[in-house]
Amino acid sequence: MSAAEAANAAIDHLESMSALQPDLSEQYQNLVNLYQKKLWHQLTMSTIEFVSIPSSTLRTTAEGINSYHALFEKVILPIDKKINQLNLARIASFVAFSLLDDPPYKDGVAARAILENLLEKRERLGPAAALYTEARLGLLGLTVLARSGEALTTESSVKALESTKEAINKGRSVLAELADTESEAAIVHSAFYETAMTYRKAVGPPEAYYREAIQYVAYTNLSELSQDERYNIATDLSLAALTGEGVFNFGEVVAAPALQCLEGTELSYLVELLSAGGGGGG
């Protein structure tokens, strides 16, 4: 397919989705406008915003296909060389995770394929986008494993967890080379530590979970998380600090913005315990 044919196909797809989903017509028409003007950065940022709220914007096409997947295949991939590679990876991640809630794809095979195919272009992605993609691939695997209800002691579970552990250890050295001052660094750090945190929540020990989680909240814009997500992280972080061996800096936990969502809840006593411990340690 020529570039002109790909462009026409992309615009035709966006126009058809605009007509098919009237309540999303404004968003789809905005993507059409940006595509026609070849404003690739604005297009990718608008796409990230669009696919980051599946509760509002995820639908199916006239052919019954996941609408995010269709958008990725027909609009984003044909221009993948023209856009920021980390933004490409972020879009791919949103698309992959959206497939996990689609009954035919709950096994994660199709979702994994999206990220694995992207990693075949590792050289073009560059270290930041490649590490981000690997981290999200690891988190996707952990998510599928958790949803399956399969015991962590089975052969397949042990193999999956060991593969994730190896990827985390390998990625840590790459992460260390990303300067914190780089605009993309926080996004990559957040993705990496979310995967490492989730892995340690599954296998322990609590002090290892604590180390990864405290880094995750430091690099993550918590306002972008749901209330339930913030509540769960705050609870897990508090319990890990209280039960983990060698965790003495409770003040670090108390100061974390993530804990604010526990105030006024039935678990507010965790913050009080940590505050008392931090005061006693002073």
Tab-separated table of C-alpha atoms in Angstrom, residues 27-166:
chain	number	residue	atom	x	y	z
A	27	GLN	CA	-12.963	13.298	19.013
A	28	TYR	CA	-12.742	11.353	15.763
A	29	GLN	CA	-13.123	14.491	13.665
A	30	ASN	CA	-10.332	16.094	15.653
A	31	LEU	CA	-8.087	13.151	14.736
A	32	VAL	CA	-9.112	13.546	11.084
A	33	ASN	CA	-8.199	17.229	11.160
A	34	LEU	CA	-4.800	16.595	12.752
A	35	TYR	CA	-4.043	13.757	10.338
A	36	GLN	CA	-4.919	15.833	7.283
A	37	LYS	CA	-2.692	18.660	8.508
A	38	LYS	CA	0.106	16.160	9.249
A	39	LEU	CA	0.383	17.437	12.808
A	40	TRP	CA	1.867	14.170	13.996
A	41	HIS	CA	2.781	15.217	17.528
A	42	GLN	CA	-0.658	16.639	18.205
A	43	LEU	CA	-2.209	13.558	16.621
A	44	THR	CA	-0.316	11.164	18.878
A	45	MET	CA	-1.051	13.194	22.019
A	46	SER	CA	-4.751	13.365	21.139
A	47	THR	CA	-4.718	9.627	20.474
A	48	ILE	CA	-3.087	8.943	23.857
A	49	GLU	CA	-5.757	11.029	25.555
A	50	PHE	CA	-8.465	9.197	23.604
A	51	VAL	CA	-7.312	5.633	24.316
A	52	SER	CA	-6.519	6.323	27.972
A	53	ILE	CA	-10.223	6.368	28.954
A	54	PRO	CA	-11.676	3.053	27.717
A	55	SER	CA	-14.718	3.425	29.951
A	56	SER	CA	-15.776	6.321	27.720
A	57	THR	CA	-14.193	5.792	24.305
A	58	LEU	CA	-13.618	2.052	23.751
A	59	ARG	CA	-16.172	0.637	21.314
A	60	THR	CA	-16.293	-1.844	18.442
A	61	THR	CA	-16.077	-1.125	14.733
A	62	ALA	CA	-18.812	-2.032	12.247
A	63	GLU	CA	-16.923	-5.317	11.790
A	64	GLY	CA	-17.042	-6.014	15.534
A	65	ILE	CA	-13.337	-5.264	16.110
A	66	ASN	CA	-11.950	-3.558	19.217
A	67	SER	CA	-11.977	0.128	18.185
A	68	TYR	CA	-8.619	0.907	19.798
A	69	HIS	CA	-6.990	-1.978	17.941
A	70	ALA	CA	-8.463	-0.770	14.654
A	71	LEU	CA	-7.287	2.787	15.327
A	72	PHE	CA	-3.783	1.514	16.065
A	73	GLU	CA	-3.590	-0.706	12.991
A	74	LYS	CA	-5.179	1.641	10.465
A	75	VAL	CA	-4.098	5.077	11.662
A	76	ILE	CA	-1.057	4.912	13.952
A	77	LEU	CA	1.099	2.059	12.625
A	78	PRO	CA	1.213	3.417	9.040
A	79	ILE	CA	2.867	6.607	10.384
A	80	ASP	CA	4.948	4.956	13.110
A	81	LYS	CA	8.204	6.304	11.671
A	82	LYS	CA	6.932	9.881	11.843
A	83	ILE	CA	5.988	10.001	15.508
A	84	ASN	CA	7.758	10.025	18.848
A	85	GLN	CA	8.624	6.424	19.628
A	86	LEU	CA	7.753	6.568	23.322
A	87	ASN	CA	4.342	7.965	22.437
A	88	LEU	CA	3.961	5.132	19.945
A	89	ALA	CA	4.762	2.655	22.721
A	90	ARG	CA	2.283	4.329	25.075
A	91	ILE	CA	-0.499	4.045	22.520
A	92	ALA	CA	0.418	0.407	21.876
A	93	SER	CA	0.248	-0.277	25.607
A	94	PHE	CA	-3.227	1.237	25.992
A	95	VAL	CA	-4.418	-0.797	23.006
A	96	ALA	CA	-2.891	-4.019	24.327
A	97	PHE	CA	-4.434	-3.670	27.781
A	98	SER	CA	-7.833	-2.816	26.277
A	99	LEU	CA	-7.840	-6.233	24.619
A	100	LEU	CA	-7.704	-7.972	28.002
A	101	ASP	CA	-11.270	-6.827	28.676
A	102	ASP	CA	-12.450	-8.130	25.301
A	103	PRO	CA	-13.801	-11.698	25.812
A	104	PRO	CA	-12.084	-13.292	22.777
A	105	TYR	CA	-8.706	-11.916	23.855
A	106	LYS	CA	-8.671	-12.403	27.631
A	107	ASP	CA	-5.846	-14.931	27.348
A	108	GLY	CA	-3.533	-12.050	26.457
A	109	VAL	CA	-2.134	-13.592	23.264
A	110	ALA	CA	-3.320	-10.804	20.968
A	111	ALA	CA	-2.371	-8.171	23.551
A	112	ARG	CA	1.155	-9.563	23.901
A	113	ALA	CA	1.535	-9.647	20.127
A	114	ILE	CA	1.008	-5.883	19.867
A	115	LEU	CA	3.889	-5.150	22.249
A	116	GLU	CA	6.121	-7.974	21.022
A	117	ASN	CA	5.750	-6.790	17.418
A	118	LEU	CA	6.747	-3.309	18.514
A	119	LEU	CA	9.874	-4.661	20.198
A	120	GLU	CA	10.969	-6.164	16.896
A	121	LYS	CA	11.759	-2.561	15.957
A	122	ARG	CA	13.917	-2.092	19.046
A	123	GLU	CA	16.677	-0.178	17.277
A	124	ARG	CA	14.261	2.447	16.014
A	125	LEU	CA	12.398	2.610	19.324
A	126	GLY	CA	15.529	3.560	21.233
A	127	PRO	CA	16.318	2.600	24.845
A	128	ALA	CA	13.551	4.624	26.538
A	129	ALA	CA	10.658	3.418	24.375
A	130	ALA	CA	11.991	-0.144	24.288
A	131	LEU	CA	12.297	-0.287	28.085
A	132	TYR	CA	8.809	1.169	28.457
A	133	THR	CA	7.404	-1.457	26.102
A	134	GLU	CA	9.209	-4.281	27.896
A	135	ALA	CA	7.909	-3.038	31.236
A	136	ARG	CA	4.345	-2.896	29.975
A	137	LEU	CA	4.721	-6.344	28.445
A	138	GLY	CA	5.834	-7.638	31.828
A	139	LEU	CA	2.896	-5.965	33.577
A	140	LEU	CA	0.509	-7.373	30.998
A	141	GLY	CA	1.788	-10.876	31.718
A	142	LEU	CA	1.384	-10.368	35.465
A	143	THR	CA	-2.143	-9.036	34.914
A	144	VAL	CA	-3.148	-12.058	32.836
A	145	LEU	CA	-1.651	-14.378	35.460
A	146	ALA	CA	-3.501	-12.654	38.304
A	147	ARG	CA	-6.823	-12.717	36.464
A	148	SER	CA	-6.429	-16.389	35.595
A	149	GLY	CA	-6.543	-17.371	39.247
A	150	GLU	CA	-3.795	-19.892	38.588
A	151	ALA	CA	-1.630	-20.774	41.586
A	152	LEU	CA	1.808	-19.159	41.527
A	153	THR	CA	3.380	-22.552	42.182
A	154	THR	CA	2.333	-24.171	38.908
A	155	GLU	CA	4.994	-24.753	36.282
A	156	SER	CA	3.555	-22.181	33.875
A	157	SER	CA	3.223	-19.558	36.622
A	158	VAL	CA	6.776	-20.110	37.877
A	159	LYS	CA	8.078	-19.815	34.327
A	160	ALA	CA	6.140	-16.587	33.727
A	161	LEU	CA	7.298	-15.042	37.003
A	162	GLU	CA	10.923	-15.997	36.374
A	163	SER	CA	10.762	-14.431	32.909
A	164	THR	CA	9.363	-11.237	34.417
A	165	LYS	CA	12.074	-11.185	37.080
A	166	GLU	CA	14.798	-11.515	34.439
